[in-house]
Coordinates of C-alpha atoms and ligand atoms in Angstrom, one line a residue:
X1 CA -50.0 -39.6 89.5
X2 CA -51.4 -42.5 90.9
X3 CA -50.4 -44.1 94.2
X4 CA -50.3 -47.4 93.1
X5 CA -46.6 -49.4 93.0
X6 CA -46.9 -51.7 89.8
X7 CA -45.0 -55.2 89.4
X8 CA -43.1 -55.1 86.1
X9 CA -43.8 -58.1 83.4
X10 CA -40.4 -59.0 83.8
X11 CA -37.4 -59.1 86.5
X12 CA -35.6 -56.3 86.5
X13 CA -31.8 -56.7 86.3
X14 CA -29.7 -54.6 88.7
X15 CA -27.2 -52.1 86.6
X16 CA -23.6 -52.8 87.5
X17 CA -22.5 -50.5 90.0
X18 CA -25.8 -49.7 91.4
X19 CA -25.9 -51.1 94.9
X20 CA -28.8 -53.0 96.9
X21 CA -32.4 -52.8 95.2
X22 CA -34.8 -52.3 97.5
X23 CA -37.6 -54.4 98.7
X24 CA -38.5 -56.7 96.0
X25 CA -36.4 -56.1 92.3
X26 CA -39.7 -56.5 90.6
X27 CA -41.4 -53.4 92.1
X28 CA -41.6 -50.6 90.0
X29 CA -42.7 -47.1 91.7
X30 CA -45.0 -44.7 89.8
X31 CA -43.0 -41.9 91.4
X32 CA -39.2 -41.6 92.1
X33 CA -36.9 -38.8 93.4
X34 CA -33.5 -39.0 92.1
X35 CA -31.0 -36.7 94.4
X36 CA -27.1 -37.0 94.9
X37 CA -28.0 -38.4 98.8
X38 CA -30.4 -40.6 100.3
X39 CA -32.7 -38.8 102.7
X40 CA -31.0 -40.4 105.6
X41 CA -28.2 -40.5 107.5
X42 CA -25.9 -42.6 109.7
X43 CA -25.6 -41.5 113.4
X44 CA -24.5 -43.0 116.5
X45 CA -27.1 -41.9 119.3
X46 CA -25.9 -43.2 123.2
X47 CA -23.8 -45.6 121.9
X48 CA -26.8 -46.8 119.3
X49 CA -26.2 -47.1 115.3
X50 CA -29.3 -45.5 114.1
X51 CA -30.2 -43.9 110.5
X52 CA -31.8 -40.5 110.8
X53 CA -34.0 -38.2 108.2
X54 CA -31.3 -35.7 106.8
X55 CA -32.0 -32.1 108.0
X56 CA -33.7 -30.3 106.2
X57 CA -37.4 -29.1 104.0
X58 CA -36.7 -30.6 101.1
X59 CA -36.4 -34.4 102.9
X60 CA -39.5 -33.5 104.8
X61 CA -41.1 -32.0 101.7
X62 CA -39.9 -35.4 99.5
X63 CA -41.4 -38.2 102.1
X64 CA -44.7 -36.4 102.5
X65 CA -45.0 -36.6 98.4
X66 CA -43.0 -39.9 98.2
X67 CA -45.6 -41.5 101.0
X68 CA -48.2 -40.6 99.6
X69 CA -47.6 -42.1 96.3
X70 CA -45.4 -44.9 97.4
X71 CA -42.4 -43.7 95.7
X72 CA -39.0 -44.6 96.0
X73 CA -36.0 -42.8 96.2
X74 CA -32.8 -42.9 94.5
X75 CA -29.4 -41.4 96.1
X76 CA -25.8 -42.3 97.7
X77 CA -25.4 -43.2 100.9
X78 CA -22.5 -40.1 101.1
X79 CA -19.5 -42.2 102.1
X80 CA -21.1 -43.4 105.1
X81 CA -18.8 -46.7 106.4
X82 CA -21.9 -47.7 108.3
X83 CA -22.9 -50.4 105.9
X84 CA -26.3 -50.1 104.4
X85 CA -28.9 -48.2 105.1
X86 CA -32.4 -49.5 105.7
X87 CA -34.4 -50.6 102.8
X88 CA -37.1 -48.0 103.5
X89 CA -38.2 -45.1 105.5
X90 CA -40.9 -44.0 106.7
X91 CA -42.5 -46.0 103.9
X92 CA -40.5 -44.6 101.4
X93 CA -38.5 -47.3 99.5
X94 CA -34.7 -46.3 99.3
X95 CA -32.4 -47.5 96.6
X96 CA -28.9 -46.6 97.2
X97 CA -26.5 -45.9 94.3
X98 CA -22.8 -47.3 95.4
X99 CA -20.0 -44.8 94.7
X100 CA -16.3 -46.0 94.5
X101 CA -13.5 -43.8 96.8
X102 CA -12.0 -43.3 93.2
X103 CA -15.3 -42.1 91.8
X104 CA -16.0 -39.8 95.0
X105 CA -12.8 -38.2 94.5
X106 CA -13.7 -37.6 90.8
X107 CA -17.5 -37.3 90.7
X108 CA -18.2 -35.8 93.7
X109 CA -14.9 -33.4 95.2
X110 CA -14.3 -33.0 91.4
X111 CA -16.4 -32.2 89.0
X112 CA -19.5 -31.1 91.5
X113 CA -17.7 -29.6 93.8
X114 CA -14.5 -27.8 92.4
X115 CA -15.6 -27.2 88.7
X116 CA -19.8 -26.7 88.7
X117 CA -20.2 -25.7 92.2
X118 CA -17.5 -22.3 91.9
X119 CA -18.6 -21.9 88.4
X120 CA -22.3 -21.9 89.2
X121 CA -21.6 -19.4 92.2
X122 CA -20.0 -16.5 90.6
X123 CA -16.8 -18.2 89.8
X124 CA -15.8 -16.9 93.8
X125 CA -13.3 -19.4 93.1
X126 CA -11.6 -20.1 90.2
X127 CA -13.1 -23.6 88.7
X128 CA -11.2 -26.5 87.6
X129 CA -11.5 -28.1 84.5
X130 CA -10.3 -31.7 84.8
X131 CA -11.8 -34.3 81.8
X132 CA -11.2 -37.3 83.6
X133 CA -13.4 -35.7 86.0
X134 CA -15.9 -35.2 83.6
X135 CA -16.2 -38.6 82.2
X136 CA -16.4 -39.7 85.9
X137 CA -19.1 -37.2 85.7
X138 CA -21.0 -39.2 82.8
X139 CA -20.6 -42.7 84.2
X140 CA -21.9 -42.0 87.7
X141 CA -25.0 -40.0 86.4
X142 CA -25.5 -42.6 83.7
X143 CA -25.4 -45.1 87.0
X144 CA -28.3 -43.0 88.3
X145 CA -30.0 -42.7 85.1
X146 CA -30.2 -46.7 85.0
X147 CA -31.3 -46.9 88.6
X148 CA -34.3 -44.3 87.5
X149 CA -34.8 -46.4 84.6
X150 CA -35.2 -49.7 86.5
X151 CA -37.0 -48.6 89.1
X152 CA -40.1 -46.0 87.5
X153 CA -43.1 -48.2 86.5
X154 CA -44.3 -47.5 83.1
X155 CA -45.6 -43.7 82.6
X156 CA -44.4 -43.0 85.8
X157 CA -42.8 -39.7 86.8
X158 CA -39.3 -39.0 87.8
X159 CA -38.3 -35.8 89.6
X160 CA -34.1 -35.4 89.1
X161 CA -32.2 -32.5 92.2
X162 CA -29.6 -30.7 91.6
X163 CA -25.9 -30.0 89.8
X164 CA -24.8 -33.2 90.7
X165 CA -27.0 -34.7 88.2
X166 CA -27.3 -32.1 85.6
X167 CA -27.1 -35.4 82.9
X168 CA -29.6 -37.7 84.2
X169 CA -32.8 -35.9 82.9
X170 CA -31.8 -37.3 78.7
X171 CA -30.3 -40.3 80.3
X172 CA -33.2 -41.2 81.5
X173 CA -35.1 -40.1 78.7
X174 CA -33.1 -42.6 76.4
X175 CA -33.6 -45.2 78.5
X176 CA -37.2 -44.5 79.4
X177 CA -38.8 -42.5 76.9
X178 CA -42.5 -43.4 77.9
X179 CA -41.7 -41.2 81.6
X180 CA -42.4 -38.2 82.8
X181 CA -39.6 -36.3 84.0
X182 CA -38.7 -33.1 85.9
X183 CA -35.4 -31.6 86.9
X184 CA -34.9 -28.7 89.9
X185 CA -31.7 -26.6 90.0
X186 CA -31.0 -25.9 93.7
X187 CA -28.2 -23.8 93.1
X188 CA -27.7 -20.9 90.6
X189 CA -27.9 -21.1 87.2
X190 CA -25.1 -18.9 86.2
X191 CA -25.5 -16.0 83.5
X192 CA -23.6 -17.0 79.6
X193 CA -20.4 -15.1 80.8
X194 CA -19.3 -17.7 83.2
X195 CA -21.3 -21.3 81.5
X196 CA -19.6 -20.3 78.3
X197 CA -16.3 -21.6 80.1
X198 CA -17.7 -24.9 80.7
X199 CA -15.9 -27.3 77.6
X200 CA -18.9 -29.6 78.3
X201 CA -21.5 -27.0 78.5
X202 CA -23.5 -28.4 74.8
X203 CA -23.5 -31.7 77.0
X204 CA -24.5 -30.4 80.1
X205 CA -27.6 -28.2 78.4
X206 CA -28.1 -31.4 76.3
X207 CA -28.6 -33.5 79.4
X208 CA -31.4 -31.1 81.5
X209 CA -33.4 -31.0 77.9
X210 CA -34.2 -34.3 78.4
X211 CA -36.9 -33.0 81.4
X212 CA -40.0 -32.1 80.7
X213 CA -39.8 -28.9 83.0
X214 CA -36.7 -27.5 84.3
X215 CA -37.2 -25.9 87.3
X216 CA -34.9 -22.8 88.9
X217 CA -34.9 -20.5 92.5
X218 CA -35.9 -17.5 90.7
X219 CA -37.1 -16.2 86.5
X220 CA -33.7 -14.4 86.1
X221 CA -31.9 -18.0 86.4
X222 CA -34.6 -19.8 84.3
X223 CA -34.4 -17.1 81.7
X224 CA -30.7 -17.5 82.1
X225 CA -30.9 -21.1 80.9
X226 CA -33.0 -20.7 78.1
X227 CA -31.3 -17.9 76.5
X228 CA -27.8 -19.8 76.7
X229 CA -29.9 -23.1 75.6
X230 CA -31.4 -21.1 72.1
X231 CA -28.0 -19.7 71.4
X232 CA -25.8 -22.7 72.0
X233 CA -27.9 -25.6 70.9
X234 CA -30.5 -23.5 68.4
X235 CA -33.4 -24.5 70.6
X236 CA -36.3 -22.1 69.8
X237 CA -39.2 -20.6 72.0
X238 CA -39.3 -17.8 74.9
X239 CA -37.9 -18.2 78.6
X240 CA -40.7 -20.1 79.7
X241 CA -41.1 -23.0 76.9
X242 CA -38.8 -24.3 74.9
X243 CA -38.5 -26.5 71.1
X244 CA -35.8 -28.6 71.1
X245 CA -35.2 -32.0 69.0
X246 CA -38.8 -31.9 68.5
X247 CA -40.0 -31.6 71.9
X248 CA -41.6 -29.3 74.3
X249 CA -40.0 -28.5 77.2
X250 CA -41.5 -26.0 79.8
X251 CA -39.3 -24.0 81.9
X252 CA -40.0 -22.0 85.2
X253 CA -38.8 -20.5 88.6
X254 CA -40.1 -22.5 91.8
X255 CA -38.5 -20.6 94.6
X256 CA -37.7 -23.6 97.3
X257 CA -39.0 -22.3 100.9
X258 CA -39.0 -24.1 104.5
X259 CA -41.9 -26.4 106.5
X260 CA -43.4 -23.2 107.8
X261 CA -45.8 -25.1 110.4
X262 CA -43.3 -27.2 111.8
X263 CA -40.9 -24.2 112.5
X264 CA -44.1 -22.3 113.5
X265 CA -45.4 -24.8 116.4
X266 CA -41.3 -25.6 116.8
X267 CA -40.8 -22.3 117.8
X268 CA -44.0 -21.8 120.1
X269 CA -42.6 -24.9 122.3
X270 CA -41.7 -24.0 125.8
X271 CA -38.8 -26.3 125.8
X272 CA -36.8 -24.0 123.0
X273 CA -38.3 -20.9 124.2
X274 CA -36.7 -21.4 127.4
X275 CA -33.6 -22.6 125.4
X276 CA -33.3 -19.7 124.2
X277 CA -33.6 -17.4 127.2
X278 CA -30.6 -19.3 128.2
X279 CA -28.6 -19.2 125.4
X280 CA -28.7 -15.2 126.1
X281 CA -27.9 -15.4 129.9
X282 CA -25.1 -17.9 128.4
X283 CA -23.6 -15.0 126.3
X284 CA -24.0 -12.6 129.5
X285 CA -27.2 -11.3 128.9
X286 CA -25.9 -8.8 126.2
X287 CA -28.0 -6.2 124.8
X288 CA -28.0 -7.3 121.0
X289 CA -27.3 -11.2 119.9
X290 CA -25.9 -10.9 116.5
X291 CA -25.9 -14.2 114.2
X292 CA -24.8 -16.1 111.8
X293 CA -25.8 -20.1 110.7
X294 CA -23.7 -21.4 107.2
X295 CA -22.8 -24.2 106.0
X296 CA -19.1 -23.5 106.2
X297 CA -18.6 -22.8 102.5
X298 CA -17.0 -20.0 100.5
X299 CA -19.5 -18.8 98.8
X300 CA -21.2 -17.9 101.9
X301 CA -19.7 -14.9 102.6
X302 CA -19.2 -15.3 106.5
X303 CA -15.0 -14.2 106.6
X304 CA -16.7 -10.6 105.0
X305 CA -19.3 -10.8 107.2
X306 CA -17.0 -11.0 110.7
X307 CA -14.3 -8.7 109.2
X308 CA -17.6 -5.6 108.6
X309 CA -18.4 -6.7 112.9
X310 CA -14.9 -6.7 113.6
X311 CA -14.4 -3.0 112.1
X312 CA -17.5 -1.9 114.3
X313 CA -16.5 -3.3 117.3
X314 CA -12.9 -1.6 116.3
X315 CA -14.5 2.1 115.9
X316 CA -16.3 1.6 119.1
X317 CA -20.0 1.2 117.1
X318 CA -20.4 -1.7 119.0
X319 CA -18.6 -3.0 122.0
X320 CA -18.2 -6.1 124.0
X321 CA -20.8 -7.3 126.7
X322 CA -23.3 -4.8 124.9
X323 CA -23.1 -6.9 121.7
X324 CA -22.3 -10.1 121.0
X325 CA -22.1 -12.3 117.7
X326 CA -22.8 -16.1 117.2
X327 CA -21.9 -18.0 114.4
X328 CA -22.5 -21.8 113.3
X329 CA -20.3 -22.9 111.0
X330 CA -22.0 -26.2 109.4
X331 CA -18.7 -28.7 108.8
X332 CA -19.1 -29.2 105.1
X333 CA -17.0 -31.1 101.8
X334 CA -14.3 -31.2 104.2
X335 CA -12.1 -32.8 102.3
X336 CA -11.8 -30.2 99.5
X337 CA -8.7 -27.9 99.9
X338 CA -10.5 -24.9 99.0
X339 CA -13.0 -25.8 102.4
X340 CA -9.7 -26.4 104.8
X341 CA -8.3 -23.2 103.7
X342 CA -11.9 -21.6 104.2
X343 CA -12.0 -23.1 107.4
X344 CA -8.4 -21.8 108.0
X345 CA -9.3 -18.3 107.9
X346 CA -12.4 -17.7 108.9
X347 CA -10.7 -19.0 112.8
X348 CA -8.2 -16.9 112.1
X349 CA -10.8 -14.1 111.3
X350 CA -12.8 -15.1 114.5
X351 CA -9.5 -15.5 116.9
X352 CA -8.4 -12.0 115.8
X353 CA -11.5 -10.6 116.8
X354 CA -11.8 -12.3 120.2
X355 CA -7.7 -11.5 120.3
X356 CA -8.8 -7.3 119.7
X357 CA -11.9 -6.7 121.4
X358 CA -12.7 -9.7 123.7
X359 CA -12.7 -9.6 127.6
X360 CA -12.1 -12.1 129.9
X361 CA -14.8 -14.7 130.2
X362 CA -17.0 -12.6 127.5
X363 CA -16.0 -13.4 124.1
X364 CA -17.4 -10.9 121.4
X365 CA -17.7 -13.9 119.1
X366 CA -18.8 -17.1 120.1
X367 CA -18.0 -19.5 117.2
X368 CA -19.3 -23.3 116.4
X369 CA -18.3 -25.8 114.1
X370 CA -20.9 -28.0 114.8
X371 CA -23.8 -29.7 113.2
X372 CA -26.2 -28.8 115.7
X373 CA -29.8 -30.5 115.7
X374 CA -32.5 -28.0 114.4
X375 CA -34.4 -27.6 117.8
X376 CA -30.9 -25.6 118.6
X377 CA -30.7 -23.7 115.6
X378 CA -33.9 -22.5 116.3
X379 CA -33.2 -21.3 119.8
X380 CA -30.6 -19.9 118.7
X381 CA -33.0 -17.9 115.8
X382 CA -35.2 -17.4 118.7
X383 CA -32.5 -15.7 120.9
X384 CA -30.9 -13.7 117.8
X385 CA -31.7 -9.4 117.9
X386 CA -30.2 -9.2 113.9
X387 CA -29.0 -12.1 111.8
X388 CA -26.7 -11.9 109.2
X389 CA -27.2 -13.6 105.8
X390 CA -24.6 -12.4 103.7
X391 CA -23.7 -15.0 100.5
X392 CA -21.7 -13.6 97.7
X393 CA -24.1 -16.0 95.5
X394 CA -26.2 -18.0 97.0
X395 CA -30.0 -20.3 95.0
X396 CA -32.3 -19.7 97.7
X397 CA -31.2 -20.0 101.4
X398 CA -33.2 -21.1 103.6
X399 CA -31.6 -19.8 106.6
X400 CA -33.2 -16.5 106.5
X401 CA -36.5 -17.8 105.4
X402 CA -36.2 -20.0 108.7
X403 CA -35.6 -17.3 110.6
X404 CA -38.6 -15.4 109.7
X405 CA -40.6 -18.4 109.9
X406 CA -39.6 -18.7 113.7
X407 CA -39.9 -14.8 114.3
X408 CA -43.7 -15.3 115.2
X409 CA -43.9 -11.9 117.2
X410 CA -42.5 -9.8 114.8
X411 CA -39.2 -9.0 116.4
X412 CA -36.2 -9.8 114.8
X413 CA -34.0 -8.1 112.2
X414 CA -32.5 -9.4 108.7
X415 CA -29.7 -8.0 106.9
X416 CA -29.8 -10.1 103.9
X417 CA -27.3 -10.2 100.7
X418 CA -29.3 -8.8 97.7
X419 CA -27.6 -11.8 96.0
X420 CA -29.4 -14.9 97.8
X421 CA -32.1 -15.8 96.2
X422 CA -34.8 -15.0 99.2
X423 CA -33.9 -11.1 98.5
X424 CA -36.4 -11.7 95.9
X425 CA -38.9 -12.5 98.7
X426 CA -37.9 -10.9 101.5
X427 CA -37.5 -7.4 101.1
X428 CA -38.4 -6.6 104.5
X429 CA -34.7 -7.3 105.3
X430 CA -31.9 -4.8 105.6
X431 CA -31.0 -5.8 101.9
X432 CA -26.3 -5.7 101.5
X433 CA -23.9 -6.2 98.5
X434 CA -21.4 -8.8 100.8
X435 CA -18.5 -7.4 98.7
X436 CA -18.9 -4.4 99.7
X437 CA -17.5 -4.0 103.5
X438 CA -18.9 -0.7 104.5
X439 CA -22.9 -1.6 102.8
X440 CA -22.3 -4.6 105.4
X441 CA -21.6 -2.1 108.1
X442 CA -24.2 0.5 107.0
X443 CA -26.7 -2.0 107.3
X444 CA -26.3 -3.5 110.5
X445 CA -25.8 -0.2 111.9
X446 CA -29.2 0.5 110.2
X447 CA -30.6 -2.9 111.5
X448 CA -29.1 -1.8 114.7
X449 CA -31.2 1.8 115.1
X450 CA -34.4 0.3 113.6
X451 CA -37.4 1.2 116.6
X452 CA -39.4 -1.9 117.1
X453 CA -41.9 -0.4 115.0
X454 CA -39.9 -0.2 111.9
X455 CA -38.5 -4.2 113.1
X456 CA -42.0 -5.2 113.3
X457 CA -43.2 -3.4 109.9
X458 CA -40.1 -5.1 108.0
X459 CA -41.1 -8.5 109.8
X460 CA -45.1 -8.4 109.0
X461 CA -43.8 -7.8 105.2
X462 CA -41.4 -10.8 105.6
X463 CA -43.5 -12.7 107.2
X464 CA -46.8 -12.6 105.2
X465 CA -44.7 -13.4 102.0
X466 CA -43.2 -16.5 104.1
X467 CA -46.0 -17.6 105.4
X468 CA -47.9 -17.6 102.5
X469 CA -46.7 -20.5 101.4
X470 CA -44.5 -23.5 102.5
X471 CA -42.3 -26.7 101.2
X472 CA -45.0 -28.9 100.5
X473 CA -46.5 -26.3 98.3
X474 CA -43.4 -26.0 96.5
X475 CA -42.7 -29.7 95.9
X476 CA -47.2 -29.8 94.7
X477 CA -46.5 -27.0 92.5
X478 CA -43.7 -28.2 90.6
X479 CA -45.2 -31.6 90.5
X480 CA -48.5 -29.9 89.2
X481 CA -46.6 -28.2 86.7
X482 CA -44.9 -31.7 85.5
X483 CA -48.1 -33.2 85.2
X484 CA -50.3 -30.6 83.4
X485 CA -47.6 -29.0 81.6
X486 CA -48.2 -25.3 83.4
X487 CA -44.8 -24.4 84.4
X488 CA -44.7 -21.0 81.6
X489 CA -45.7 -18.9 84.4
X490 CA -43.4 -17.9 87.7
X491 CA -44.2 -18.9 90.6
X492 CA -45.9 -16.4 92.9
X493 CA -43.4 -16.3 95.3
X494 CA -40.9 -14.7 92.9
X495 CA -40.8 -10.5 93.1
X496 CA -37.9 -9.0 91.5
X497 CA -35.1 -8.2 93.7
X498 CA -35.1 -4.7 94.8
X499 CA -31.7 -3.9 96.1
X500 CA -32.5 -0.5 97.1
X501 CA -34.9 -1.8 100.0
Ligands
G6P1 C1 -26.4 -27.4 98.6 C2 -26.7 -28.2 97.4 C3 -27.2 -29.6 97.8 C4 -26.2 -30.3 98.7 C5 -25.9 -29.4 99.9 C6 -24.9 -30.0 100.9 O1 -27.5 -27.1 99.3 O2 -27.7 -27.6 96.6 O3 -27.3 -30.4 96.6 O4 -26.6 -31.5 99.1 O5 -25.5 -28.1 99.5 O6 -23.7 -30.3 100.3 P1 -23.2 -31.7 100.2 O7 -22.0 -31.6 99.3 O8 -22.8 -32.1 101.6 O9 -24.2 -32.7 99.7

C-alpha cells in the first residue's frame, strides 16, 4: 500500500442515499475500512456536543493503519440525532453512510440483529426469517458497496467488518474489480447445521467470495466456511484457499486481541490504581471481588452466570461481606425485544439474589447498566479476585483478554467459557461449558481455592500468550496477508481449544 491519497480523473458522483462525502468528492483513498459504524461517537461532555473515538481496539487499531496511509473510512453514524459528524478524525477522512428509521428497523434490528446475529451464535435464540428484511439487507450493503467504490483510488485496498456487511465484499468487486479487497468476520461463523437454514445462504457465501481473503476468530470457523462454501456453491480447494468463478481466494483465522501497551501503562497509572483500591473499600473491603463486564446481550451468558453465584451463596460456599460480585451490563440494541426481555430478567435474576442473601448496606451483587469509560473498567479489572466470562457463543471477547492484559502482577483468576473464542488462547483460565450450571459452580469454586501459586502459573501462561502480540499486529497481519496473498496459514495466536484445562 502506498500512503498516497490520489485525485480521480474525473468527479465522483455521490450514490443516492449515501450521505455527506468527505473533504473534497474528488479524493480517492488508497486504503478504506468499511464497518457498519463510524469510529466515532456523539457525546455531550459538561454541557459540550463533542464526537469521541468509539471504545474499543479495533478503532484504535483502524486509525493507527488508516493514518498512516491516509485512509478513509466508511460507516453510519448509528442513529445519532446529533447531526453530522466531523469530516475527519484524527486525520482519518470519515464518510458517513445515511440510514433511513425504515431501513434501521429492517437492515439493522432485522436482518443483523434478529436473523444473522442468533443464527451465527448457536441459534440461542430462535432467528427470524423476514424477506423484506433481506432485501433491505441488499440495498443498504449495496449503498456501502457504492460508497467503497467511489471512494478507493485505483488498485487501492478495501478492508470490509463484520455480519452487517456480509454482501459488500462482490459488490464491491463488481463495481471495482481492479481493488483489492479483504473481509473479517467478528462474530462466529456458524457450523452447516445451523447456515443451512439461512434461505439466502448461496447469496450470502456469494457476497464474502468476492474478498480476496476472508478472515475468521479462529481455523475451526474458517474451515467452517469453506467446507459449507465447496458443498453449496461447488467451489474447490482446501480450508485455507479457495477456486471459485475463476478466482483465488485465500482464507484464514486472525484471532482479534486488545492494545496491549495501552492497557499495560493504563493499568500501571496511579490514578486507576488508587481507583481501584476504592472501588474495594466501596464494596466493604470483601475478601474476594467477583466480576462480570458484557455487553448486555443474550448470548453472553450473564442470567447463567448469576444464577451458578446465587446457588453458592445459597449453599453457604460463599457468603455476603466475604464475597461480593460486580457486574457491568453494557446497554446494547435496546430496542430489540429479545434485549428488553434480556434486560428484564437478568434484574430480576440480580434482585432475587440481593432479595435472598443480601444485608443491609452490603449488597452481594452490585449491578450496572452503564457504559462506563475504560479507565473504570479497568479499575474495576484491577480490583477483581476472579472474573467471569461465560458466553454461550461468543467470536473472540476481548473482555478476558483485557483483563489479563491489565493483570501485570500475575494475580487474578479467569473462569472462561470454552466457547469464546479466547479459550483457544487462554488456557490458563478455569476453562466452563456456560450451560452447564454446576461446571460454572465447580469452576469458581476451583478458581476460588487456587493458592497464589497456581493463580500466578495460570496468569504467566495467559499472559505470555497475550502479550505476545497485540491489535496493531492483528490489523498488519491481515493486511499483510491481503497484500501478499499469505493468509493459507493460521495465525499463531490460534491453539486448539482444550476444554479439559
Ligand atoms: C459485536 C459486533 C460488532 C458490533 C458490536 C456492538 O461486537 O461484532 O459489529 O458493532 O457487537 O453492537 P452494535 O449493534 O451496537 O453495533
Amino acid at each position: 500500500m502506498s500512503p498516497i491519497v490520489r485525485s480521480a480523473t474525473e468527479p465522483v458522483e455521490p450514490t443516492l442515499g449515501v450521505g455527506r462525502i468527505s473533504k473534497s468528492e474528488s479524493e480517492q483513498a488508497d486504503f478504506v475500512v468499511v464497518a457498519n459504524r463510524l469510529p466515532v461517537q456523539h457525546s455531550v461532555s459538561q454541557g459540550n456536543d463533542e464526537w469521541r473515538p468509539s471504545p474499543g481496539g479495533l478503532v484504535s487499531a483502524l486509525t493507527a493503519v488508516l493514518q498512516n496511509h491516509d485512509g478513509l473510512w466508511i460507516g453510519w453514524l448509528g442513529g445519532s440525532e446529533h447531526g453530522e459528524p466531523p469530516m475527519d478524525y484524527e486525520g482519518i477522512r470519515l464518510r458517513a453512510v445515511a440510514i433511513s428509521p425504515e431501513e434501521y428497523a429492517d437492515f439493522y434490528l432485522g436482518f443483523s440483529n434478529a436473523t444473522l446475529w442468533p443464527l451465527y451464535h448457536d441459534a440461542i435464540r430462535a432467528p427470524t426469517f423476514h424477506r423484506h428484511w433481506w432485501h433491505t439487507y441488499q440495498d443498504i450493503n449495496m449503498r456501502y458497496a457504492s460508497a467503497a467504490a467511489e471512494s478507493v483510488a485505483e488498485g487501492g485496498t478495501v478492508w470490509i467488518h463484520d455480519y452487517q456487511l456480509q454482501l459488500v465484499p462482490n459488490m464491491l468487486r463488481t463495481l471495482r474489480p481492479d481493488v483489492r479487497i479483504g473481509f473479517f468476520l467478528h462474530i462466529p461463523f456458524p457450523p452447516s447445521e445451523l447456515f443451512m437454514q439461512l434461505p439466502w445462504r448461496k447469496e450470502i457465501l456469494t457476497g464474502l467470495l468476492g474478498a480476496d481473503l476472508i478472515g475468521f476468530q479462529v481455523p475451526h470457523m474458517a474451515s467452517n466456511f469453506s467446507r459449507i462454501a465447496r458443498r453449496l456453491l461447488g467451489a474447490t480447494g482446501t480450508d485455507s484457499v479457495l477456486t471459485y468463478a475463476g478466482r483465488t481466494i485465500r482464507i484464514g483465522a486472525f484471532p482479534i486481541t486488545v492494545d496491549t501497551a495501552q492497557i499495560t501503562s493504563l493499568a500501571a497509572d496511579p490514578k486507576i490504581r488508587e481507583r481501584a483500591r476504592e472501588i474495594r473499600r466501596d464494596l466493604g473491603n470483601p475478601e474476594v471481588v467477583l466480576l462480570g463486564v458484557d455487553r448486555l446481550d443474550y448470548t453472553k451468558g450473564i442470567q447463567q452466570r448469576i444464577r451458578a453465584i446465587n446457588e453458592l451463596y445459597a449453599d453457604g460456599t460463599l457468603s455476603g461481606g466475604t464475597h461480593v460480585m460486580v457486574q457491568v451490563a453494557v446497554p446494547s440494541r435496546e430496542s430489540d425485544a429479545h434485549y428488553d426481555l434480556e434486560r428484564h430478567n437478568l434484574e430480576q435474576v440480580v434482585s432475587e439474589m440481593n432479595g435472598d442473601h443480601g444485608l443491609v448496606g452490603s449488597p452481594v451483587i452490585h449491578y450496572l447498566h452503564q457504559n462506563l469509560p475504560f479507565e473504570e473498567l479497568l479499575a474495576l479489572y484491577l480490583a477483581a479476585d476472579v472474573m467471569l466470562v461465560t458466553p454461550f457463543r461468543d467470536g473472540m471477547n476481548l473482555v478476558a483478554k483485557e483483563y489479563v492484559a491489565c493483570r501485570t502482577e500475575l494475580t487474578g483468576k479467569l473462569v472462561l467459557s470454552e466457547f469464546a473464542g479466547a479459550a483457544s488462547e487462554l488456557r490458563g483460565a478455569f476453562m466452563v461449558n456456560p450451560h452447564d450450571l454446576d461446571g460454572i459452580k465447580e469452576a469458581v469454586c476451583l478458581a476460588l481455592k487456587a493458592g497464589p501459586k497456581e493463580a500466578k502459573a495460570r496468569m504467566s501462561r495467559m499472559r505470555r500468550k497475550t502479550m505476545r502480540r497485540d491489535v496493531f499486529d492483528w490489523a498488519q497481519s491481515f493486511l499483510a496477508a491481503l497484500q501478499q496473498g499469505n493468509a493459507s496459514r493460521p495465525s499463531a495466536g490460534a491453539e486448539s481449544p482444550d476444554p479439559s484445562t
